Coordinates of C-alpha atoms in Angstrom, one line a residue:
Chain R
M1 CA 78.0 -80.0 -23.6
A2 CA 75.7 -77.2 -23.6
A3 CA 73.3 -78.8 -26.2
K4 CA 72.5 -81.5 -23.6
N5 CA 71.7 -79.4 -20.8
R6 CA 69.4 -77.4 -22.9
L7 CA 65.9 -76.6 -21.7
A8 CA 63.1 -77.8 -24.3
V9 CA 61.6 -74.8 -26.1
N10 CA 58.1 -76.4 -27.1
K11 CA 55.9 -74.5 -29.5
T12 CA 52.6 -72.8 -28.3
Y13 CA 49.8 -73.7 -30.7
K14 CA 47.7 -70.6 -30.7
L15 CA 44.8 -69.3 -32.9
Y16 CA 45.1 -67.3 -36.0
L17 CA 42.7 -64.3 -36.2
G18 CA 42.9 -61.2 -38.2
G19 CA 46.5 -61.8 -39.2
K20 CA 47.6 -62.2 -35.3
F21 CA 48.2 -65.3 -33.4
P22 CA 46.1 -64.9 -30.2
R23 CA 45.7 -67.3 -27.4
T24 CA 41.8 -68.2 -27.1
E25 CA 39.7 -65.5 -25.2
S26 CA 38.2 -68.4 -23.2
G27 CA 41.8 -69.3 -21.8
R28 CA 40.9 -73.2 -22.6
Y29 CA 43.0 -75.7 -24.4
Y30 CA 43.2 -79.4 -25.0
E31 CA 45.9 -82.0 -25.2
V32 CA 47.1 -83.3 -28.5
K33 CA 48.4 -87.0 -28.1
G34 CA 50.4 -88.7 -30.5
R35 CA 50.2 -92.3 -31.7
K36 CA 51.4 -93.9 -28.7
G37 CA 49.5 -91.6 -26.5
A38 CA 52.6 -89.1 -25.9
L39 CA 51.6 -85.5 -25.2
L40 CA 52.5 -83.7 -28.3
A41 CA 51.1 -80.3 -27.5
N42 CA 48.4 -78.3 -25.9
A43 CA 46.2 -76.8 -28.5
S44 CA 43.9 -73.9 -27.9
R45 CA 40.4 -74.7 -27.4
A46 CA 38.5 -71.8 -29.4
S47 CA 35.2 -70.6 -28.0
R48 CA 32.3 -69.2 -30.1
K49 CA 33.5 -65.7 -29.1
D50 CA 36.8 -66.6 -30.9
F51 CA 34.9 -67.6 -33.9
R52 CA 32.9 -64.3 -33.8
N53 CA 36.3 -62.4 -33.8
G54 CA 37.3 -64.3 -36.8
V55 CA 34.0 -63.5 -38.4
V56 CA 34.4 -59.7 -37.9
A57 CA 38.0 -60.0 -39.2
A58 CA 37.0 -61.9 -42.1
R59 CA 34.1 -59.5 -43.1
K60 CA 36.5 -56.8 -42.8
A61 CA 39.2 -58.3 -45.1
W62 CA 36.6 -59.3 -47.7
P63 CA 36.1 -56.2 -49.6
G64 CA 40.0 -56.0 -50.1
W65 CA 40.5 -59.4 -51.0
D66 CA 37.4 -59.5 -53.2
G67 CA 38.7 -56.1 -54.8
S68 CA 42.1 -57.2 -55.4
S69 CA 42.8 -58.5 -59.0
A70 CA 42.4 -62.3 -59.8
Y71 CA 46.2 -62.4 -61.1
L72 CA 47.2 -61.1 -57.6
R73 CA 45.3 -63.5 -55.8
G74 CA 46.9 -66.2 -57.9
Q75 CA 50.4 -64.9 -57.3
I76 CA 49.6 -64.9 -53.5
L77 CA 48.3 -68.5 -53.9
Y78 CA 51.4 -69.5 -55.4
R79 CA 53.6 -67.8 -52.7
I80 CA 51.8 -69.9 -50.2
A81 CA 52.8 -72.8 -52.2
E82 CA 56.6 -71.7 -52.1
M83 CA 56.5 -70.9 -48.4
L84 CA 55.3 -74.3 -47.8
E85 CA 57.6 -75.9 -50.0
G86 CA 60.5 -74.2 -48.0
R87 CA 59.1 -75.6 -44.9
T88 CA 58.5 -79.1 -46.1
E89 CA 60.5 -80.7 -43.1
Q90 CA 58.4 -79.1 -40.4
F91 CA 55.4 -80.2 -41.9
E92 CA 56.6 -83.8 -42.5
E93 CA 57.8 -84.0 -38.9
E94 CA 54.4 -82.7 -37.7
L95 CA 52.5 -85.2 -39.9
R96 CA 54.8 -88.0 -38.5
I97 CA 54.0 -87.3 -35.0
Q98 CA 50.5 -87.2 -35.5
G99 CA 50.6 -90.8 -37.0
S100 CA 51.5 -90.8 -40.6
T101 CA 54.3 -93.0 -41.9
P102 CA 57.4 -90.8 -43.3
S103 CA 56.7 -91.8 -46.9
T104 CA 52.9 -90.6 -46.8
A105 CA 53.9 -87.5 -44.9
K106 CA 56.5 -86.8 -47.6
K107 CA 53.7 -87.5 -50.2
E108 CA 51.1 -85.4 -48.5
V109 CA 53.2 -82.4 -48.2
A110 CA 54.3 -82.6 -51.8
K111 CA 50.6 -82.9 -53.0
A112 CA 49.7 -79.9 -50.5
V113 CA 52.3 -77.9 -52.5
D114 CA 50.9 -78.9 -55.9
L115 CA 47.4 -78.5 -55.0
L116 CA 48.2 -74.8 -54.2
V117 CA 50.0 -74.2 -57.4
H118 CA 47.0 -75.7 -59.2
Y119 CA 44.5 -73.3 -57.8
A120 CA 47.0 -70.4 -58.1
G121 CA 46.8 -71.1 -61.9
W122 CA 42.9 -71.3 -61.7
S123 CA 42.4 -67.8 -59.8
D124 CA 42.4 -65.8 -63.1
K125 CA 40.9 -68.1 -65.3
Y126 CA 37.9 -69.6 -63.8
Q127 CA 35.9 -66.6 -64.5
S128 CA 35.9 -67.0 -68.3
L129 CA 35.3 -70.6 -68.1
F130 CA 32.2 -70.4 -65.8
S131 CA 30.9 -67.2 -67.4
S132 CA 28.4 -67.3 -70.3
V133 CA 26.7 -65.1 -72.9
N134 CA 23.1 -66.1 -73.0
P135 CA 20.8 -66.4 -75.9
V136 CA 17.4 -64.3 -75.2
S137 CA 14.7 -63.8 -77.2
T138 CA 14.6 -60.0 -76.4
P139 CA 16.9 -57.3 -77.7
H140 CA 19.4 -57.7 -74.7
F141 CA 22.9 -58.5 -74.4
N142 CA 22.7 -61.1 -71.7
F143 CA 25.6 -62.3 -69.9
S144 CA 26.3 -64.4 -66.6
V145 CA 29.5 -64.0 -64.3
P146 CA 30.5 -65.6 -61.1
E147 CA 31.2 -63.5 -58.1
P148 CA 32.6 -64.8 -54.7
T149 CA 29.9 -65.6 -52.0
G150 CA 31.6 -63.8 -49.3
V151 CA 32.7 -65.1 -45.7
V152 CA 32.8 -68.6 -45.7
A153 CA 33.2 -70.9 -42.6
V154 CA 34.9 -74.1 -43.0
A155 CA 34.8 -77.4 -41.2
A156 CA 37.9 -78.9 -42.5
P157 CA 38.4 -82.6 -42.7
E158 CA 39.2 -84.4 -39.8
K159 CA 41.3 -87.1 -41.2
S160 CA 43.6 -85.3 -43.7
S161 CA 45.1 -82.7 -41.7
L162 CA 47.1 -80.9 -44.2
L163 CA 46.3 -81.8 -47.7
G164 CA 42.5 -82.0 -46.8
L165 CA 42.8 -78.5 -45.2
C166 CA 44.5 -76.9 -48.5
S167 CA 42.1 -78.4 -50.6
A168 CA 39.3 -76.9 -48.7
I169 CA 40.4 -73.4 -48.4
A170 CA 42.6 -73.0 -51.6
P171 CA 39.4 -73.2 -54.0
I172 CA 37.6 -70.6 -51.5
L173 CA 40.7 -68.2 -51.8
A174 CA 41.2 -68.5 -55.3
G175 CA 37.4 -67.4 -55.6
G176 CA 37.8 -64.4 -53.6
N177 CA 36.1 -65.3 -50.6
T178 CA 37.5 -65.0 -47.0
S179 CA 37.2 -67.6 -44.4
I180 CA 37.1 -69.0 -40.8
V181 CA 38.4 -72.4 -40.5
L182 CA 38.1 -74.9 -38.0
A183 CA 41.1 -77.3 -38.3
S184 CA 41.3 -81.0 -37.6
H185 CA 40.6 -81.8 -33.7
S186 CA 43.0 -84.6 -33.4
K187 CA 45.7 -83.3 -35.6
P188 CA 45.6 -79.6 -35.4
L189 CA 49.3 -79.1 -35.5
C190 CA 49.8 -78.7 -39.4
A191 CA 46.8 -76.1 -39.3
I192 CA 48.4 -73.6 -37.2
T193 CA 51.7 -73.9 -38.9
L194 CA 50.0 -73.4 -42.2
A195 CA 48.6 -70.1 -40.7
E196 CA 52.3 -69.1 -40.0
V197 CA 52.9 -70.0 -43.8
L198 CA 49.7 -68.0 -44.9
N199 CA 50.9 -65.1 -42.6
S200 CA 54.3 -64.8 -44.2
S201 CA 52.8 -65.0 -47.9
D202 CA 51.1 -61.9 -48.3
V203 CA 47.8 -63.1 -47.6
P204 CA 46.1 -60.0 -46.0
A205 CA 45.3 -60.1 -42.4
G206 CA 41.8 -61.8 -41.9
V207 CA 41.6 -63.5 -45.1
V208 CA 42.1 -66.7 -43.5
N209 CA 41.2 -67.1 -39.8
M210 CA 42.4 -70.5 -38.0
L211 CA 40.5 -71.9 -35.1
T212 CA 41.3 -75.4 -33.3
G213 CA 38.9 -76.8 -30.9
F214 CA 35.8 -78.8 -30.6
R215 CA 33.8 -79.4 -33.5
D216 CA 30.3 -80.2 -31.8
E217 CA 30.9 -77.3 -29.8
L218 CA 31.4 -74.5 -32.6
L219 CA 29.7 -76.3 -35.5
P220 CA 26.2 -75.0 -34.5
H221 CA 27.5 -71.3 -34.3
F222 CA 29.1 -71.8 -37.7
A223 CA 25.9 -72.5 -39.0
E224 CA 23.9 -69.9 -37.0
H225 CA 25.8 -66.6 -37.6
M226 CA 24.0 -64.3 -39.6
D227 CA 27.4 -62.8 -41.2
V228 CA 28.6 -65.9 -42.6
N229 CA 27.3 -66.4 -46.1
A230 CA 28.3 -70.0 -46.7
L231 CA 29.5 -73.2 -45.2
L232 CA 31.9 -75.9 -46.2
L233 CA 31.5 -79.1 -44.1
C234 CA 34.0 -81.9 -44.6
S235 CA 32.1 -84.7 -42.8
D236 CA 31.0 -88.3 -43.1
M237 CA 28.3 -87.8 -40.2
E238 CA 24.7 -87.6 -41.7
E239 CA 23.5 -86.4 -38.4
E240 CA 25.9 -83.4 -38.4
A241 CA 25.1 -82.4 -41.9
K242 CA 21.4 -82.3 -40.9
M243 CA 21.9 -80.2 -37.8
V244 CA 24.0 -77.7 -40.1
G245 CA 21.2 -77.4 -42.7
K246 CA 18.7 -76.7 -40.3
R247 CA 20.6 -74.0 -38.3
A248 CA 21.9 -72.4 -41.8
A249 CA 18.3 -72.0 -42.9
E250 CA 17.8 -69.0 -41.0
N251 CA 19.8 -66.6 -43.3
L252 CA 20.0 -69.2 -46.6
K253 CA 23.5 -69.7 -45.9
R254 CA 25.1 -71.8 -48.9
V255 CA 25.9 -75.0 -47.3
V256 CA 28.2 -77.3 -49.4
S257 CA 29.1 -81.0 -47.9
H258 CA 32.1 -82.8 -48.9
P259 CA 33.4 -86.1 -47.5
D260 CA 36.0 -86.2 -44.9
S261 CA 38.9 -86.3 -46.9
A262 CA 41.0 -84.2 -49.1
L263 CA 39.3 -83.1 -52.2
E264 CA 40.6 -83.7 -55.6
E265 CA 42.3 -80.5 -57.8
D266 CA 39.1 -79.5 -59.5
P267 CA 38.1 -75.7 -60.8
Y268 CA 34.6 -76.9 -59.9
H269 CA 35.2 -76.5 -56.2
I270 CA 35.8 -72.9 -56.9
L271 CA 32.4 -72.7 -58.1
D272 CA 31.0 -74.1 -54.8
F273 CA 31.5 -70.6 -53.2
Q274 CA 30.5 -68.4 -56.4
E275 CA 27.2 -66.5 -56.8
V276 CA 26.0 -66.1 -60.6
K277 CA 25.4 -62.6 -61.6
T278 CA 23.3 -62.2 -64.8
T279 CA 23.1 -58.9 -66.5
W280 CA 20.5 -57.7 -69.2
H281 CA 22.1 -55.0 -71.1
P282 CA 19.7 -53.3 -73.8
V283 CA 21.1 -53.5 -77.3
G284 CA 20.4 -50.9 -80.1
V285 CA 20.3 -47.9 -77.7
Chain K
M1 CA 13.8 -13.4 -15.9
S2 CA 13.8 -14.4 -12.7
A3 CA 16.9 -16.2 -12.3
D4 CA 20.1 -14.5 -11.2
P5 CA 22.5 -13.4 -14.3
P6 CA 25.3 -16.0 -14.3
I7 CA 28.5 -15.7 -12.6
F8 CA 32.0 -16.2 -13.9
P9 CA 33.1 -19.0 -12.1
D10 CA 36.1 -18.9 -9.6
L11 CA 38.9 -20.6 -11.5
R12 CA 41.2 -20.6 -8.7
M13 CA 39.3 -23.1 -6.7
L14 CA 40.3 -25.7 -9.3
S15 CA 42.9 -28.4 -8.5
T16 CA 44.7 -29.8 -11.3
I17 CA 43.7 -33.2 -12.9
D18 CA 46.0 -36.3 -12.2
Q19 CA 46.2 -37.3 -16.0
V20 CA 47.5 -40.8 -14.9
G21 CA 44.8 -41.5 -12.2
V22 CA 41.9 -40.4 -14.5
E23 CA 43.2 -42.7 -17.3
E24 CA 43.8 -45.6 -14.8
R25 CA 40.3 -45.1 -13.4
A26 CA 38.6 -44.9 -16.6
Q27 CA 40.2 -48.1 -17.8
R28 CA 38.8 -49.8 -14.6
F29 CA 35.1 -49.2 -15.9
Q30 CA 36.0 -51.3 -18.7
A31 CA 36.4 -54.5 -16.7
R32 CA 32.9 -54.7 -15.5
S33 CA 31.0 -57.9 -16.4
I34 CA 27.7 -57.0 -17.9
K35 CA 25.8 -59.7 -19.0
S36 CA 22.5 -61.2 -19.9
E37 CA 19.3 -59.4 -18.8
S38 CA 21.5 -56.5 -17.3
K39 CA 23.4 -56.2 -21.0
L40 CA 20.2 -56.1 -22.7
S41 CA 18.6 -53.5 -20.6
A42 CA 21.8 -51.4 -20.8
L43 CA 21.6 -51.7 -24.6
K44 CA 17.9 -50.9 -24.6
L45 CA 18.7 -47.8 -22.5
A46 CA 21.6 -46.8 -24.7
V47 CA 19.2 -46.8 -27.7
T48 CA 16.8 -44.4 -25.8
M49 CA 20.0 -42.3 -25.2
L50 CA 21.0 -41.5 -28.8
D51 CA 21.4 -38.6 -30.7
V52 CA 21.1 -39.9 -33.9
T53 CA 23.3 -37.5 -35.9
T54 CA 23.9 -36.8 -39.6
L55 CA 26.3 -33.9 -40.2
E56 CA 27.7 -34.2 -43.4
G57 CA 27.8 -31.7 -46.6
K58 CA 25.9 -34.4 -48.8
D59 CA 23.0 -34.3 -46.1
S60 CA 19.4 -34.1 -48.1
P61 CA 16.0 -33.7 -46.9
G62 CA 15.5 -37.3 -47.8
K63 CA 18.2 -38.6 -45.9
V64 CA 17.1 -36.6 -42.8
K65 CA 13.6 -38.1 -43.3
Q66 CA 15.1 -41.6 -43.2
L67 CA 17.0 -41.0 -40.2
C68 CA 14.0 -39.7 -38.4
A69 CA 11.9 -42.6 -39.3
K70 CA 14.9 -44.9 -37.6
A71 CA 15.0 -42.6 -34.7
K72 CA 11.2 -43.0 -34.2
R73 CA 11.5 -46.7 -34.4
P74 CA 14.9 -48.0 -34.6
L75 CA 13.9 -51.8 -34.8
P76 CA 10.9 -52.0 -36.9
E77 CA 9.8 -55.5 -36.0
D78 CA 10.2 -54.6 -32.3
P79 CA 8.1 -51.4 -31.1
S80 CA 9.7 -51.8 -27.4
I81 CA 13.2 -50.6 -28.6
G82 CA 13.8 -46.9 -28.7
P83 CA 12.6 -44.3 -29.6
A84 CA 16.0 -42.5 -30.0
A85 CA 16.5 -39.2 -27.6
A86 CA 16.9 -36.9 -30.6
I87 CA 18.0 -36.1 -34.2
C88 CA 20.8 -34.0 -34.9
V89 CA 21.2 -31.9 -38.1
Y90 CA 22.3 -28.9 -39.5
P91 CA 20.2 -25.8 -39.1
R92 CA 19.0 -25.9 -42.9
L93 CA 17.4 -29.4 -42.2
V94 CA 15.6 -28.5 -38.8
R95 CA 12.4 -27.8 -40.5
V96 CA 12.3 -31.1 -42.5
A97 CA 13.3 -33.1 -39.2
K98 CA 10.6 -31.4 -37.0
E99 CA 8.0 -32.3 -39.5
A100 CA 9.3 -36.0 -39.8
V101 CA 9.4 -36.6 -36.1
G102 CA 6.2 -35.3 -35.7
R103 CA 4.8 -36.0 -32.2
S104 CA 6.8 -39.0 -31.5
G105 CA 8.8 -37.3 -28.6
V106 CA 11.9 -37.6 -30.4
K107 CA 13.6 -34.1 -30.0
V108 CA 15.3 -32.2 -32.8
A109 CA 18.7 -30.8 -32.2
S110 CA 20.7 -28.4 -34.2
V111 CA 24.4 -27.7 -34.5
A112 CA 24.7 -24.0 -34.7
T113 CA 27.4 -21.1 -34.2
G114 CA 29.7 -21.8 -37.2
F115 CA 29.8 -25.6 -36.5
P116 CA 32.3 -27.1 -36.5
S117 CA 35.2 -24.5 -36.2
G118 CA 33.2 -21.8 -34.4
Q119 CA 35.4 -19.4 -36.4
S120 CA 32.7 -16.6 -37.3
R121 CA 31.5 -13.6 -35.8
L122 CA 29.5 -13.7 -32.7
K123 CA 26.6 -11.7 -34.5
E124 CA 26.3 -14.3 -37.2
R125 CA 26.5 -17.4 -34.8
L126 CA 23.6 -15.8 -32.6
S127 CA 21.7 -15.4 -35.6
E128 CA 22.1 -19.1 -36.5
I129 CA 20.9 -19.9 -33.2
R130 CA 17.8 -18.0 -33.6
Y131 CA 17.3 -19.4 -37.2
A132 CA 17.5 -23.0 -35.9
V133 CA 15.2 -22.3 -32.8
G134 CA 12.9 -20.4 -35.0
A135 CA 12.5 -23.5 -37.3
G136 CA 11.6 -25.6 -34.4
A137 CA 14.9 -26.7 -32.8
D138 CA 14.4 -28.2 -29.1
E139 CA 18.1 -28.4 -28.5
I140 CA 21.1 -26.3 -29.8
D141 CA 24.6 -27.9 -29.9
M142 CA 27.1 -25.0 -30.0
V143 CA 30.8 -25.0 -30.4
I144 CA 33.1 -22.8 -28.6
S145 CA 36.1 -20.6 -29.7
R146 CA 38.9 -22.8 -28.9
G147 CA 41.5 -20.5 -30.1
K148 CA 40.3 -18.1 -27.6
L149 CA 40.0 -20.6 -24.7
L150 CA 43.6 -21.7 -25.5
H151 CA 44.7 -18.0 -25.4
G152 CA 43.3 -17.9 -21.9
E153 CA 40.4 -15.7 -22.8
F154 CA 38.3 -17.3 -20.5
R155 CA 35.8 -14.3 -19.8
S156 CA 35.3 -14.1 -23.5
I157 CA 34.2 -17.6 -23.9
F158 CA 32.0 -17.2 -21.0
D159 CA 30.2 -14.3 -22.2
E160 CA 29.8 -16.0 -25.6
I161 CA 28.0 -18.9 -24.0
V162 CA 25.9 -16.6 -22.1
R163 CA 24.6 -14.9 -25.3
C164 CA 24.1 -18.0 -27.0
K165 CA 22.2 -19.3 -24.1
E166 CA 20.0 -16.2 -24.2
A167 CA 19.4 -16.6 -28.0
C168 CA 18.1 -20.1 -27.5
G169 CA 15.1 -19.1 -25.3
G170 CA 13.4 -22.2 -24.4
A171 CA 15.7 -24.4 -26.2
H172 CA 18.2 -26.7 -24.4
L173 CA 21.9 -25.4 -25.0
K174 CA 24.7 -28.2 -25.3
V175 CA 28.0 -26.7 -25.2
I176 CA 30.7 -28.8 -27.5
L177 CA 34.3 -28.1 -25.8
E178 CA 35.9 -30.1 -28.8
T179 CA 38.0 -31.8 -26.1
G180 CA 40.5 -33.0 -29.1
E181 CA 41.8 -29.5 -29.4
L182 CA 42.0 -28.7 -25.8
Q183 CA 45.4 -30.4 -25.2
T184 CA 45.4 -31.3 -21.7
Y185 CA 42.7 -32.6 -19.0
D186 CA 43.0 -29.1 -17.1
T187 CA 41.8 -27.1 -20.1
V188 CA 39.0 -29.5 -20.4
R189 CA 38.1 -29.0 -16.9
I190 CA 38.3 -25.3 -17.0
A191 CA 36.1 -25.2 -20.2
S192 CA 33.6 -27.5 -18.3
E193 CA 33.3 -25.0 -15.3
I194 CA 33.0 -22.1 -17.6
A195 CA 30.4 -23.7 -19.9
M196 CA 28.1 -24.9 -16.7
A197 CA 28.4 -21.5 -15.1
A198 CA 27.4 -19.7 -18.2
G199 CA 24.2 -21.8 -18.5
A200 CA 24.8 -24.7 -20.4
D201 CA 22.3 -27.5 -19.9
F202 CA 24.4 -30.2 -21.3
I203 CA 28.3 -30.2 -22.0
K204 CA 29.4 -32.2 -24.9
T205 CA 32.8 -33.4 -25.8
S206 CA 33.3 -33.3 -29.4
T207 CA 32.1 -32.3 -33.0
G208 CA 33.0 -35.6 -34.4
K209 CA 35.1 -33.9 -37.0
I210 CA 38.3 -34.0 -35.0
Q211 CA 40.3 -36.9 -33.8
P212 CA 40.6 -37.7 -30.9
A213 CA 36.7 -37.3 -30.2
A214 CA 35.2 -38.9 -27.2
T215 CA 37.4 -41.0 -25.1
L216 CA 36.5 -42.4 -21.7
P217 CA 39.1 -40.6 -19.6
V218 CA 38.0 -37.1 -21.3
T219 CA 34.4 -37.8 -20.4
L220 CA 35.2 -38.7 -16.7
V221 CA 37.0 -35.4 -16.2
M222 CA 33.7 -33.7 -17.6
L223 CA 31.5 -36.0 -15.3
E224 CA 33.5 -35.1 -12.2
A225 CA 33.2 -31.3 -13.3
I226 CA 29.4 -32.0 -13.4
Q227 CA 29.4 -33.7 -10.0
D228 CA 31.3 -31.0 -8.4
Y229 CA 29.1 -28.2 -9.9
Y230 CA 26.0 -30.0 -8.6
D231 CA 27.3 -30.3 -5.2
R232 CA 28.0 -26.5 -5.3
T233 CA 24.9 -25.4 -7.0
G234 CA 22.3 -28.1 -6.9
R235 CA 21.9 -27.8 -10.7
M236 CA 22.1 -31.0 -12.5
V237 CA 23.8 -30.6 -16.1
G238 CA 23.7 -33.0 -18.7
M239 CA 26.7 -35.0 -20.3
K240 CA 26.9 -35.9 -24.1
P241 CA 29.9 -37.7 -25.4
A242 CA 30.1 -37.7 -29.1
G243 CA 32.2 -39.1 -31.8
G244 CA 34.2 -42.4 -31.8
I245 CA 31.6 -44.3 -30.0
S246 CA 30.9 -46.8 -32.6
D247 CA 30.2 -50.2 -30.7
A248 CA 27.7 -51.3 -28.1
K249 CA 30.6 -52.6 -26.0
T250 CA 31.9 -49.2 -25.7
A251 CA 28.6 -47.4 -25.1
I252 CA 28.0 -49.8 -22.2
H253 CA 31.5 -48.7 -20.9
Y254 CA 30.2 -45.3 -20.7
L255 CA 26.9 -46.2 -18.9
V256 CA 29.0 -47.9 -16.4
M257 CA 31.0 -45.0 -15.8
L258 CA 28.1 -42.8 -15.8
K259 CA 26.3 -44.9 -13.1
E260 CA 29.5 -45.1 -11.0
T261 CA 30.4 -41.5 -11.2
L262 CA 27.1 -39.5 -11.1
G263 CA 24.6 -42.2 -9.9
K264 CA 21.5 -43.3 -11.0
E265 CA 19.7 -39.9 -11.5
W266 CA 21.9 -39.2 -14.6
L267 CA 21.0 -42.4 -16.3
T268 CA 18.2 -41.3 -18.3
S269 CA 18.1 -39.7 -21.7
R270 CA 17.1 -36.5 -20.0
W271 CA 20.7 -36.1 -18.6
F272 CA 22.8 -38.3 -20.8
R273 CA 23.2 -38.6 -24.6
F274 CA 25.3 -40.5 -27.2
G275 CA 26.2 -38.5 -30.2
A276 CA 26.7 -41.0 -32.9
S277 CA 25.8 -42.2 -36.3
S278 CA 27.4 -45.7 -36.7
L279 CA 26.4 -46.9 -33.1
T280 CA 22.8 -47.3 -33.6
N281 CA 23.1 -50.4 -35.8
D282 CA 25.6 -52.0 -33.6
L283 CA 23.2 -51.6 -30.4
L284 CA 20.5 -53.1 -32.5
M285 CA 22.5 -55.7 -33.6
Q286 CA 23.6 -56.5 -30.2
I287 CA 20.0 -56.5 -28.8
R288 CA 19.1 -58.8 -31.6
K289 CA 21.9 -61.4 -30.7
Q290 CA 20.8 -61.1 -26.8
Q291 CA 17.2 -61.9 -28.0
T292 CA 17.9 -64.6 -30.5
G293 CA 21.3 -66.1 -29.4
R294 CA 22.5 -65.7 -33.0
Y295 CA 25.3 -63.3 -34.1
Q296 CA 23.9 -60.6 -36.3
S297 CA 25.0 -59.3 -39.7
A298 CA 24.9 -55.5 -40.8
D299 CA 22.9 -56.9 -44.0
Y300 CA 19.8 -57.1 -42.1
F301 CA 19.7 -53.8 -40.5
T302 CA 18.7 -50.6 -42.3
K303 CA 21.9 -48.3 -43.2
D304 CA 20.3 -45.1 -42.1

């Protein structure tokens, strides 16, 4: 039978930068092992140059993503959920070979889809929730509105490789930011497959850039890059947070720390990467 | 005038350009590895070769003054960077620029002769040059009549450049070939020969208003023309690629090509210029990156 003699076609897990799937410019890779130590795949080991290219792509994509209507961003987030739903089996399989039981894998994928739908809904509503008209004692109409911070670097949760990743990037996207994401080191497979989902969901090129590699190698550059406006660090290690805080101080980067796990669905996570703009408008003129 | 009158070049001596060969060769220059100190010194050199340019309808004296300040001291916190070679403006703004650069050593260049199309009468084009020189321009960037060149009216182009050179007096003349409109490398080569023979101090690729502007292969063709002209006559001619060079990496490719084609003698702002507006900030950002190890952001560099 032909099927028996078929040559295995293994997937090459590459990076996702500016809407393309390039190999790392460094030519390096690392081995991803399964539960019993079996080789699952070779993942790209991104370099700081790859990160830099990601920042350039994210910066270029930002005006377009920020400028698109909140309603459209919601539709695109919903479309990501649709695409993810359609590829449930592939994600479950990847979670299983990386150590999840079939039932937890199934739950995780379903939760990730629901989470995306949740933030899709918020994308054109959080503005009204977080805006305010402020009472002031001068004859001014004074109001505050949230605006996206800009380019956000994300060190995604290590343990929760799909749900954790989605819970980190969905609020950032809903809020009109663009991002460069470092996926879980030990479980990178879902991240690159998610990038394929993003790529087919009308997410403009450069809005999400996905890297796989070594966190201790890349994180200092995440913190230091002057063109990164904010950093989301999902980590339980105090040392790491301290190092990031120090290096991020140079350009007053907004640093947000979360534990190394999936974040709850919550519109306040959108507010993590918003800057509040207050306008004083004279009245009676 | 002590010099002999310019003589029209013997174009029969020109061989045809090997298009594939030139493009292949130009690509090789992009494969050099220029790192750390060599990169830093290349970046610093490139800053001193900048013709900081603004050629827009909306240019104002304020904008020109601002650019002059930037040309004089590109990186405010570091006086060892720059100054740029020149500031390049429209004739009406020469006086403003001249006053703003003062004695800093930054030259004032003016485009003239019906820039960018060159489609006006020679009389007006010459008077534009005289006006710019009278206002204090040190260098004149003229455009040639591409239509005539493509018609094969080579003598007419030659005479035109000779007349412009006379009108310049002591000012340096840069001749813009507008290679994006010249169709083939052979035409570029012919135009280069005519311009140099007619007395051009510099030959320049483009106005920046037509795409494609400067490319590595077309610059290589012109550099080789300069080399051959130097071998024949002993006179050095400068080169100015302009338009489309917006990042530091590309600028370094040009410097590599310059060094490997014409040699060290040309590796100064006296003989090589970049005509660019957005290149300045990318060079400065790369310099800061080399110095600090941090990737930089455009937010922290002045826009003009």
